[in-house]
Coordinates of C-alpha atoms and ligand atoms in Angstrom, one line a residue:
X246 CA -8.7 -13.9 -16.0
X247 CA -10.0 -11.4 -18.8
X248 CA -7.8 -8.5 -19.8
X249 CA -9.0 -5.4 -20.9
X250 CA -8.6 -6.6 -24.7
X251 CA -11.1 -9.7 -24.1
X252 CA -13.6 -6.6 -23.2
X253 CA -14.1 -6.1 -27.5
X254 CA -14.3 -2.8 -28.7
X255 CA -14.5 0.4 -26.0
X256 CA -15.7 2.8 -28.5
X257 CA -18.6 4.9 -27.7
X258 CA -18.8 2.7 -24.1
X259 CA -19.1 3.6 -20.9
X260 CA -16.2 1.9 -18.9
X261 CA -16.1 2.3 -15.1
X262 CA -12.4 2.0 -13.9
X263 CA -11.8 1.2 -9.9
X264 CA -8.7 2.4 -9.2
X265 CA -6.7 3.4 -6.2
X266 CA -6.3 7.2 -6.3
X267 CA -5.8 7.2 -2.2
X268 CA -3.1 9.4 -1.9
X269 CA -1.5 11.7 0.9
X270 CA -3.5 15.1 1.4
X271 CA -1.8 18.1 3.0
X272 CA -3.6 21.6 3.7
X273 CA -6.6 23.4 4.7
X274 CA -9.7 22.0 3.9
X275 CA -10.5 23.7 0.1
X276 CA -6.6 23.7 -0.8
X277 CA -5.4 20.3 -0.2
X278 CA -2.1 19.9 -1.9
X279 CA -1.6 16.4 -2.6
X280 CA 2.4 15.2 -1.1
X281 CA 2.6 12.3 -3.1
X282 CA 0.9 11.7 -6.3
X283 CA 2.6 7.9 -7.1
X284 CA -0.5 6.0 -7.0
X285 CA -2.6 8.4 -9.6
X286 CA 0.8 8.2 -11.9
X287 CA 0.3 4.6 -11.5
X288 CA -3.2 4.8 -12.3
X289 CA -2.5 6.9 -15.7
X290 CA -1.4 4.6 -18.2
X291 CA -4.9 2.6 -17.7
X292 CA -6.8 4.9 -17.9
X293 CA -4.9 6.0 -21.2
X294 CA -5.7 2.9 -22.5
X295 CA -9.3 3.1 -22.7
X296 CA -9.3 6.9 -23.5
X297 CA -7.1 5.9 -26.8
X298 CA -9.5 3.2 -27.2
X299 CA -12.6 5.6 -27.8
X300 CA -14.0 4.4 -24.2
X301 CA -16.3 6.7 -22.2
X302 CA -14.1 6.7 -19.5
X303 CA -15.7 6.5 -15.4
X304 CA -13.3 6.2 -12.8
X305 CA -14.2 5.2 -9.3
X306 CA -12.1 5.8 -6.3
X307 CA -11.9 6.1 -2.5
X308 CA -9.9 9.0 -0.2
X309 CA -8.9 8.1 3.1
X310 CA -11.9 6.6 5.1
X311 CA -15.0 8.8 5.6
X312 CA -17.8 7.2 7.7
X313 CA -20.0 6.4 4.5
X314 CA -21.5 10.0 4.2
X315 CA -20.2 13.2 2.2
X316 CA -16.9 14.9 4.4
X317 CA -15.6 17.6 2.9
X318 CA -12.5 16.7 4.1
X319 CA -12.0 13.7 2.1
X320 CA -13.1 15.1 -0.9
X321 CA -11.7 13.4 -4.4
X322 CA -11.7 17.3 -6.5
X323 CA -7.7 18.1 -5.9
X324 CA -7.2 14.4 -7.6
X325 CA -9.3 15.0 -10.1
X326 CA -7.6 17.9 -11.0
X327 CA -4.0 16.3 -11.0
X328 CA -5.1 13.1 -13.1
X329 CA -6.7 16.1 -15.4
X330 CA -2.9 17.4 -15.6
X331 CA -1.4 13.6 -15.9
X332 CA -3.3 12.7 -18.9
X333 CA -3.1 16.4 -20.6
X334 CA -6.9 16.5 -20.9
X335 CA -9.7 17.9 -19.2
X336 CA -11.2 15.6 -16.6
X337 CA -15.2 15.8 -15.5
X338 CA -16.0 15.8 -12.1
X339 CA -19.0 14.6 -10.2
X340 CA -20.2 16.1 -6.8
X341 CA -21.6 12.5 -5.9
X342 CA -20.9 9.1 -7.1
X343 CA -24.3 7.2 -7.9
X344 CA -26.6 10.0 -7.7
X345 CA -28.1 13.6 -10.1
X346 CA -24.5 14.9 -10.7
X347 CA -23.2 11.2 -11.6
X348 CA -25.9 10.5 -13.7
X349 CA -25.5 13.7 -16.2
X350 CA -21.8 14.4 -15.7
X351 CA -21.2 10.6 -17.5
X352 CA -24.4 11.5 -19.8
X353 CA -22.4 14.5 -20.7
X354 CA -19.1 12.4 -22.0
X355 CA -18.3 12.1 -25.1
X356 CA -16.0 8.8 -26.4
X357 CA -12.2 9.5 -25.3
X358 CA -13.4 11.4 -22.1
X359 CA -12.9 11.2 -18.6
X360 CA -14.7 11.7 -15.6
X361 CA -13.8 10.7 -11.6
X362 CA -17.3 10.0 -9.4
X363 CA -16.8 11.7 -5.7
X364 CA -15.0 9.8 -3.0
X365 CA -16.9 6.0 -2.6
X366 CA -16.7 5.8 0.3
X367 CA -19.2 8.8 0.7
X368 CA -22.2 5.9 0.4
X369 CA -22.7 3.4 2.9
X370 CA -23.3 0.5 0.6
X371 CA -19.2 1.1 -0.4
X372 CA -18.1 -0.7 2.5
X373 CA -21.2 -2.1 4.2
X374 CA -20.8 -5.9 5.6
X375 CA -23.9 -6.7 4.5
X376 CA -23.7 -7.8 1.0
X377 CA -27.5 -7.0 0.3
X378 CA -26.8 -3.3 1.2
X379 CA -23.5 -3.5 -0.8
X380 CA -25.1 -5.1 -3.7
X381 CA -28.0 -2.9 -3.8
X382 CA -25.2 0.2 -4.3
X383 CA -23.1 -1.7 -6.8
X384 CA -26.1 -2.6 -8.8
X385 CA -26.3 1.9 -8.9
X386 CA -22.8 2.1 -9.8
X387 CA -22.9 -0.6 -12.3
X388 CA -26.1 1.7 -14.2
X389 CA -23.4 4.0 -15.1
X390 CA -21.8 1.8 -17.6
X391 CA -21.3 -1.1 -19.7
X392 CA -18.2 -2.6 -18.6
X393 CA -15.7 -2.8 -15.6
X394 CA -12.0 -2.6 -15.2
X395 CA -10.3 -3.5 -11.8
X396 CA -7.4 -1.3 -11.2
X397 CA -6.8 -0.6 -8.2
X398 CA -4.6 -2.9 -6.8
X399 CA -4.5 -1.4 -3.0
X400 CA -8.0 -2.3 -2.5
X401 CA -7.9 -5.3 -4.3
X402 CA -8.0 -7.1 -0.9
X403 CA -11.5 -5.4 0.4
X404 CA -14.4 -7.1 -0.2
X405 CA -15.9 -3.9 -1.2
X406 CA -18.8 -2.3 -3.4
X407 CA -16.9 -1.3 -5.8
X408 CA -13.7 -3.7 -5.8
X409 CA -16.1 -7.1 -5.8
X410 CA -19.8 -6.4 -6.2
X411 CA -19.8 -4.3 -9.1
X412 CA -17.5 -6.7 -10.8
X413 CA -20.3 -9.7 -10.9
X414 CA -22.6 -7.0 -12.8
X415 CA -20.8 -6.0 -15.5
X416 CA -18.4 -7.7 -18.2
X417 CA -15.2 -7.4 -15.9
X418 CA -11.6 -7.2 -16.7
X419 CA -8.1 -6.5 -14.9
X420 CA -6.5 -3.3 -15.8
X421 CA -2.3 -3.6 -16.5
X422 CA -1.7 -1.8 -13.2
X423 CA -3.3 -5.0 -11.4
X424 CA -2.0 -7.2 -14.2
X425 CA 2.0 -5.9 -13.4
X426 CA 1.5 -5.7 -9.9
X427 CA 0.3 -9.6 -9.4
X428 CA 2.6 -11.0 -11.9
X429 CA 5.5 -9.6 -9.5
X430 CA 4.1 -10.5 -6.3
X431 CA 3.8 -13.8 -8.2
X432 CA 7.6 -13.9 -8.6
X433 CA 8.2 -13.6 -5.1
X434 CA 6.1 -16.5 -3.8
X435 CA 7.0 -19.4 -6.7
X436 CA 9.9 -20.3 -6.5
X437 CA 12.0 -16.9 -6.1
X438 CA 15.9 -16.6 -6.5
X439 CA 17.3 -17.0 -3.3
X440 CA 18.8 -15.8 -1.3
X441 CA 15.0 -14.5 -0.5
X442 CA 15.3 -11.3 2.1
X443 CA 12.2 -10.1 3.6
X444 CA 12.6 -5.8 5.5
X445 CA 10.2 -5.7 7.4
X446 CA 8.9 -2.0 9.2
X447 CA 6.0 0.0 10.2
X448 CA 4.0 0.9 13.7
X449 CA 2.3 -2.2 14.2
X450 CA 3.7 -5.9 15.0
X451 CA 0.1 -6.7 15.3
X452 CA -0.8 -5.5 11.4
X453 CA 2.3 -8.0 10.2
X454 CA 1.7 -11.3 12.6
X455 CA 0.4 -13.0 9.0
X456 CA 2.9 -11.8 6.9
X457 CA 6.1 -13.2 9.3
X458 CA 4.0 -16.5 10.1
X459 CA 3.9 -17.3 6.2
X460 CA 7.7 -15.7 5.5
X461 CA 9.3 -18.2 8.4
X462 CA 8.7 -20.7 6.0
X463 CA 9.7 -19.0 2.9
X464 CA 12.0 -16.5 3.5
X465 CA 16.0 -16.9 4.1
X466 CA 16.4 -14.1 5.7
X467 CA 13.9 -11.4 7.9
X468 CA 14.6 -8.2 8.7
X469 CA 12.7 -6.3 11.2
X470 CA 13.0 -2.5 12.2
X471 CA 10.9 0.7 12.5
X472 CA 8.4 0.9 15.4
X473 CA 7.3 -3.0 15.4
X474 CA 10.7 -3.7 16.2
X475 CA 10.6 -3.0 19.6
X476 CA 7.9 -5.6 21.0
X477 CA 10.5 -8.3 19.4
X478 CA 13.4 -6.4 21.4
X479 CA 11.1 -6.2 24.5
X480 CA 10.4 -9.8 23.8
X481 CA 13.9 -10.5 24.0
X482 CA 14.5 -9.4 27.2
X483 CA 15.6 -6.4 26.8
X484 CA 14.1 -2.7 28.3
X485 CA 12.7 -0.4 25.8
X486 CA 11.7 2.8 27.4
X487 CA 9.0 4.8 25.7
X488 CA 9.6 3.7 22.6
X489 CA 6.2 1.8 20.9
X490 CA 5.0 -1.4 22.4
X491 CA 2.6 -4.4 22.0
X492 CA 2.5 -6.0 24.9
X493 CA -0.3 -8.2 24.0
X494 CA 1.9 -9.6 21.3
X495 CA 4.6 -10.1 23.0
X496 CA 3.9 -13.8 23.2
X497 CA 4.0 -14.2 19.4
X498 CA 7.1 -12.4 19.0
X499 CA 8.8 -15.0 21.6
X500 CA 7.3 -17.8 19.4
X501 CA 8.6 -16.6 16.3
X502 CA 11.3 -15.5 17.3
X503 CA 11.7 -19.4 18.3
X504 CA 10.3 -20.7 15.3
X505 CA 13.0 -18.5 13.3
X506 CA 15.6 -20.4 14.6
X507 CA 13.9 -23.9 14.1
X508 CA 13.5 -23.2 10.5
X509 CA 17.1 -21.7 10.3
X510 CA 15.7 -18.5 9.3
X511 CA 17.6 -15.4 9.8
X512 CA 16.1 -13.3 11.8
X513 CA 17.7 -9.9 12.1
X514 CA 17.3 -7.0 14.6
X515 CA 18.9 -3.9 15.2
X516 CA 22.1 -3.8 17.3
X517 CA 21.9 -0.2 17.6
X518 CA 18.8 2.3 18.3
X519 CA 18.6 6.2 17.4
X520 CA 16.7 7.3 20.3
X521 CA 15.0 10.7 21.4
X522 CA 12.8 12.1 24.3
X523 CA 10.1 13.2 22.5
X524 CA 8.2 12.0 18.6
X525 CA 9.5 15.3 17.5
X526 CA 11.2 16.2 14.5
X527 CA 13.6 18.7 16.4
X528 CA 13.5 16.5 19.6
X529 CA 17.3 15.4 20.1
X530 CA 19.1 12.5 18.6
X531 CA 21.3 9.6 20.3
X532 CA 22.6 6.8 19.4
X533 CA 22.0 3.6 21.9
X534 CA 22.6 -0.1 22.1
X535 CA 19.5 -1.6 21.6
X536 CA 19.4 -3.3 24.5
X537 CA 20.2 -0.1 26.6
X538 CA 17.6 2.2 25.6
X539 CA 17.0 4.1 28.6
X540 CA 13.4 4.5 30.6
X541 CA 12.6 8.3 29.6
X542 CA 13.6 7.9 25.9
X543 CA 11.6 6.2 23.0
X544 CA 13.6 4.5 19.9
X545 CA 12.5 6.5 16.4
X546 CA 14.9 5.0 13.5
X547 CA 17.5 1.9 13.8
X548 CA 21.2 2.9 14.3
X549 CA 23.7 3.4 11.8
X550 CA 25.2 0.1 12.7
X551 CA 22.2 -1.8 12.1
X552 CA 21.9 0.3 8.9
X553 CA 25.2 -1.2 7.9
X554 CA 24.2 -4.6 8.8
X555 CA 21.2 -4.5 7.0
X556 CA 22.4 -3.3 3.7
X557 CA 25.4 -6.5 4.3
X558 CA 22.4 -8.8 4.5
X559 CA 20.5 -7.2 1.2
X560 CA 23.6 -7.2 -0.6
X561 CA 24.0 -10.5 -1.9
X562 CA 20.2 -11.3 -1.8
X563 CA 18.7 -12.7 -5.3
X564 CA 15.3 -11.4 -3.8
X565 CA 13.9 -9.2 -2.0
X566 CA 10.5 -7.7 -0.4
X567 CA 10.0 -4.6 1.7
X568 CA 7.1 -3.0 3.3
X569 CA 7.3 -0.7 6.3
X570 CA 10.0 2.3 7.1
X571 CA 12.3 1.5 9.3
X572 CA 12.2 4.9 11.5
X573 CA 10.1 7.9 11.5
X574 CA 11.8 8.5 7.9
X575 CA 9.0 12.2 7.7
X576 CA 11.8 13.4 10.0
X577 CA 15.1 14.0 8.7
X578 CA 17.3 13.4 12.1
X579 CA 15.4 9.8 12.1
X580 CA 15.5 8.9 8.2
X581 CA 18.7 7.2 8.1
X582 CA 17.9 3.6 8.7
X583 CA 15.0 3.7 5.8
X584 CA 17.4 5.4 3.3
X585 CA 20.2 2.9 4.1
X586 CA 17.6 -0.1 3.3
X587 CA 16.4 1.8 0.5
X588 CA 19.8 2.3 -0.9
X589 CA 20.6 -1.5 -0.2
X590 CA 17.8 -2.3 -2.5
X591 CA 19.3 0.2 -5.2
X592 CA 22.5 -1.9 -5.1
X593 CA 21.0 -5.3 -5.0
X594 CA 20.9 -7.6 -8.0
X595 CA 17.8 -9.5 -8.6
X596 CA 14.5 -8.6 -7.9
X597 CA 14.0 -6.1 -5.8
X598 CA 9.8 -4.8 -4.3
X599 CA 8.9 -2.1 -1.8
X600 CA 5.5 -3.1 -1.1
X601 CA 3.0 -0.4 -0.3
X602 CA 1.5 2.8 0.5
X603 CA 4.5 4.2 3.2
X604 CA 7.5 2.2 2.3
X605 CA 6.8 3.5 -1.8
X606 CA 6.2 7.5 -0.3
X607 CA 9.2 7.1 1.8
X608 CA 11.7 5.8 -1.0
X609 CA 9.9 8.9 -3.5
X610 CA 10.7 11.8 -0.3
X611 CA 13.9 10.3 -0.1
X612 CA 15.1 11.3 -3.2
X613 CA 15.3 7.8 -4.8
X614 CA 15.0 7.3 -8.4
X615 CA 11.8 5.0 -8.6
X616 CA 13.6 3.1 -11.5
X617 CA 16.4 2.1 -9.7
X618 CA 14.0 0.0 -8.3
X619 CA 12.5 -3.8 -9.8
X620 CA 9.1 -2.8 -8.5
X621 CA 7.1 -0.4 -6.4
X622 CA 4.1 -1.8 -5.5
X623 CA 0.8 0.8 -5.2
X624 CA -0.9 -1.6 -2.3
X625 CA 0.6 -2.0 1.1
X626 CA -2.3 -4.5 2.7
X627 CA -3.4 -5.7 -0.5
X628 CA 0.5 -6.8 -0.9
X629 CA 0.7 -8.4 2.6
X630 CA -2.5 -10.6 2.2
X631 CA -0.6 -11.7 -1.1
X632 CA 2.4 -12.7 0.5
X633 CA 0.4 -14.2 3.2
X634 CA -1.8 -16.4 0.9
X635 CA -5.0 -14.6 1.7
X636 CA -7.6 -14.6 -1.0
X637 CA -7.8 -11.4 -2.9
X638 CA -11.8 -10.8 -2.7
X639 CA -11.0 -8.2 -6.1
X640 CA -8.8 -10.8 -7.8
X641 CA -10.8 -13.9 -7.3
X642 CA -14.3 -12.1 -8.5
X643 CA -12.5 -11.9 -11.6
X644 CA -11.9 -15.3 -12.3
Ligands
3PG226 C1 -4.6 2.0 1.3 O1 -4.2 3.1 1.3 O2 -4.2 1.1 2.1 C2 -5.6 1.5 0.2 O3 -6.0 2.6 -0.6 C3 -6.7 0.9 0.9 O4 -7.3 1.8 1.8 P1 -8.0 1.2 3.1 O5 -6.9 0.6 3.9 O6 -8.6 2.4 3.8 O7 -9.0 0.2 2.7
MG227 MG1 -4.5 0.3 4.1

C-alpha cells in the first residue's frame, strides 16, 4: 500500500485529498455553526503534510447526504472556513466540485495552497451504482490533479466516486489519518490482549447484526445498551413499553443470544432502565428494572446499576472496542450510562477505541479529554465493516 512519501516530490502538484469533513451542522440555513469539528481536526495534519510539502492542495469531501444535486442545506462553505482557521491559512473555495468554479479556483493555487471542491455528493456520478456513470465523474475529478490521497477514513467503506474510482486514475496513496486509523483497527482483530470487551450502543440492532455475528467469535465479553438494547430485552421475554423496537429482529437476537452462551461469550445487558414518557429532554426520569418497564413509558439511557456493572466488566479488560451511546447521551437527565462507559474506558489499561461518528461526539460533549483515550476512531460504519471482515472498497483500491 503506497504512503504519501512513495508519491515523489508534491512541489508545484496538484494533489486531490478525499477526506471525511462530515461533521454535525447546527443553525439556520446561511449560519450553520458546526457542534463538532473532530473529524476536520483529524483531517488537519494531512492536509499539513502536503501543504509543507509544496503540494497544490484539493480536498474533496461529502456533507450529510444530498440527493446528488446542489442543496443549500448541505453546503461544505462553514467547513471550509473552519479548516481555513485549523491550518492558520487562507483556504479557497469552490461553488461546485468538477465544474467553471473548480476548474479556475485550483487554476488559481499557488504551491502550499489549499482549496475544498463543494459537497460531492452534489453530482450524481458521487454515489451512482453504476460504475460507468461513477467512472465518467471520477475521470472529471481526477482532471483536477496529478495525484490522489485517501483520507477519509469514514467513507473508506463506500464504493464511491471519489473514495474508489478516482483512486484507479491517479497515482494513489493513503494519507496518515487512514494509515493510524487501520493500524488500530488492526490491533483489535489479530490477536488482541484479552480480556477483549466489545460496548456495544446506538438506535439500530438491525445496523450491528454483522458486527455481533463476527464478535461472538472473537470477543470475551459484549456489552449491549442504548436503544438496540431493547429488542434483545424484548427478546428475552421481557415487556418493554414504548421504548425502540425491532421486531423483525427479534429472531436474531434469540439466536445470538443463544450462540453467546455456546461460545461462552459474555453477554451483558442492563439490569436496570432510566425510563421516561416522552423522547424529551425535560420529559421525567425513573429508574426501572429492566424487566419492569412499564407499557406507557419508553427506556432512554441504561440505569445507574448497569452503569456500575458495565464499568466492573471494562475494568480489568486488556481491550476494548466501543461504538454506539448507550442512552440519549444529547440530553443531560439521560447521559449517565454513556459517561459511565466512557469513563470506564478512561480507567482501563490496554487499548482502549470508541469507534465512530456518535460514540466519538458523545465522549467530546461529555467533557472527556480525547487523550485519555488509546484511539478515537473518525468512521463509525467504515469501523464496523472492519471489525466485521468486510472489504473496504477505499482500502482495497489501494493495493
Ligand atoms: C459518516 O458520517 O458515517 C461518514 O461520513 C459516511 O457518511 P455516509 O454514511 O452518509 O456514507
Ligand atoms: Mg454513516
Amino acid at each position: 500500500m503506497k504512503l504519501i512519501d512513495d508519491l515523489g516530490d508534491l512541489r508545484g502538484k496538484r494533489v486531490l485529498v478525499r477526506s471525511d469533513l462530515n461533521v454535525p451542522l447546527d443553525g439556520p440555513e446561511g449560519d450553520k455553526r458546526i457542534t463538532d469539528d473532530g473529524r476536520i481536526r483529524a483531517s488537519v495534519p494531512t492536509i499539513r503534510r502536503l501543504v509543507d510539502a509544496g503540494a497544490r492542495v484539493v480536498v474533496t469531501a461529502h456533507l450529510g447526504r444530498p440527493e446528488g444535486a446542489p442543496d443549500p442545506a448541505y453546503t461544505l462553505a462553514p467547513v471550509a472556513t473552519r479548516l481555513g482557521e485549523l491550518l492558520g491559512q487562507d483556504v479557497a473555495f469552490a461553488t461546485d466540485t468538477v465544474g467553471e468554479s473548480a476548474s479556475v479556483t485550483v487554476a488559481g493555487l499557488a504551491d502550499g495552497q489549499v482549496a475544498v471542491l463543494e459537497n460531492v455528493r452534489f453530482n450524481a456520478g458521487e454515489t451512482s451504482k453504476d460504475d460507468a456513470e461513477r467512472g465518467a465523474f471520477a475521470d472529471q475529478l481526477a482532471e483536477l490533479a496529478d495525484a490522489f490521497v485517501s483520507d477519509g477514513f469514514g467513507v473508506v467503506h463506500r464504493k464511491q466516486a471519489s473514495v474508489y474510482d478516482v483512486a484507479q486514475r491517479l497515482p494513489s496513496a493513503m494519507g496518515g489519518l487512514v494509515a493510524a486509523e487501520i493500524d488500530v483497527l488492526r490491533r483489535l482483530t489479530e490477536d488482541p490482549d484479552r480480556p477483549y470487551a466489545v460496548v456495544l450502543g446506538g438506535s439500530k440492532v438491525s445496523d450491528k447484526l454483522g458486527v455481533i455475528d463476527a464478535l461472538l467469535g472473537k470477543a470475551d465479553r459484549l456489552l449491549i445498551g442504548g436503544g438496540m438494547v431493547f429488542t434483545f430485552l424484548k427478546a428475552q421475554g421481557h415487556e418493554v413499553g414504548k421504548s425502540l423496537l425491532e421486531e423483525d429482529q427479534l429472531d436474531i437476537c434469540r439466536e445470538y443470544l443463544r450462540r453467546a452462551e455456546e461460545a461462552g461469550v459474555d453477554l451483558v445487558l442492563p439490569t436496570d432502565v432510566v425510563v421516561a414518557p416522552e423522547f424529551k429532554a425535560d420529559s421525567p426520569p425513573t429508574v426501572v428494572p429492566a424487566d419492569r418497564i412499564p407499557a406507557d413509558q419508553l427506556g432512554l439511557d441504561i440505569g445507574p446499576e448497569s452503569g456500575k456493572a458495565f464499568a466492573a466488566a471494562l475494568a480489568d479488560a486488556r481491550t476494548v472496542f466501543w461504538n454506539g451511546p448507550m442512552g440519549v447521551f444529547e440530553f443531560d437527565a439521560f447521559s449517565a450510562g454513556t459517561r459511565a462507559v466512557a469513563q470506564a474506558l478512561v480507567d482501563a489499561d490496554g487499548l482502549t477505541v470508541v469507534g465512530g461518528g456518535d460514540s466519538a461526539a458523545a465522549v467530546r460533549r461529555l467533557g472527556f479529554d480525547e487523550n485519555a483515550f488509546g484511539h478515537i476512531s473518525t468512521g463509525g460504519g467504515a469501523s464496523l465493516e472492519y471489525l466485521e471482515g468486510k472489504p473496504l472498497p477505499g482500502i482495497d483500491v489501494l493495493s
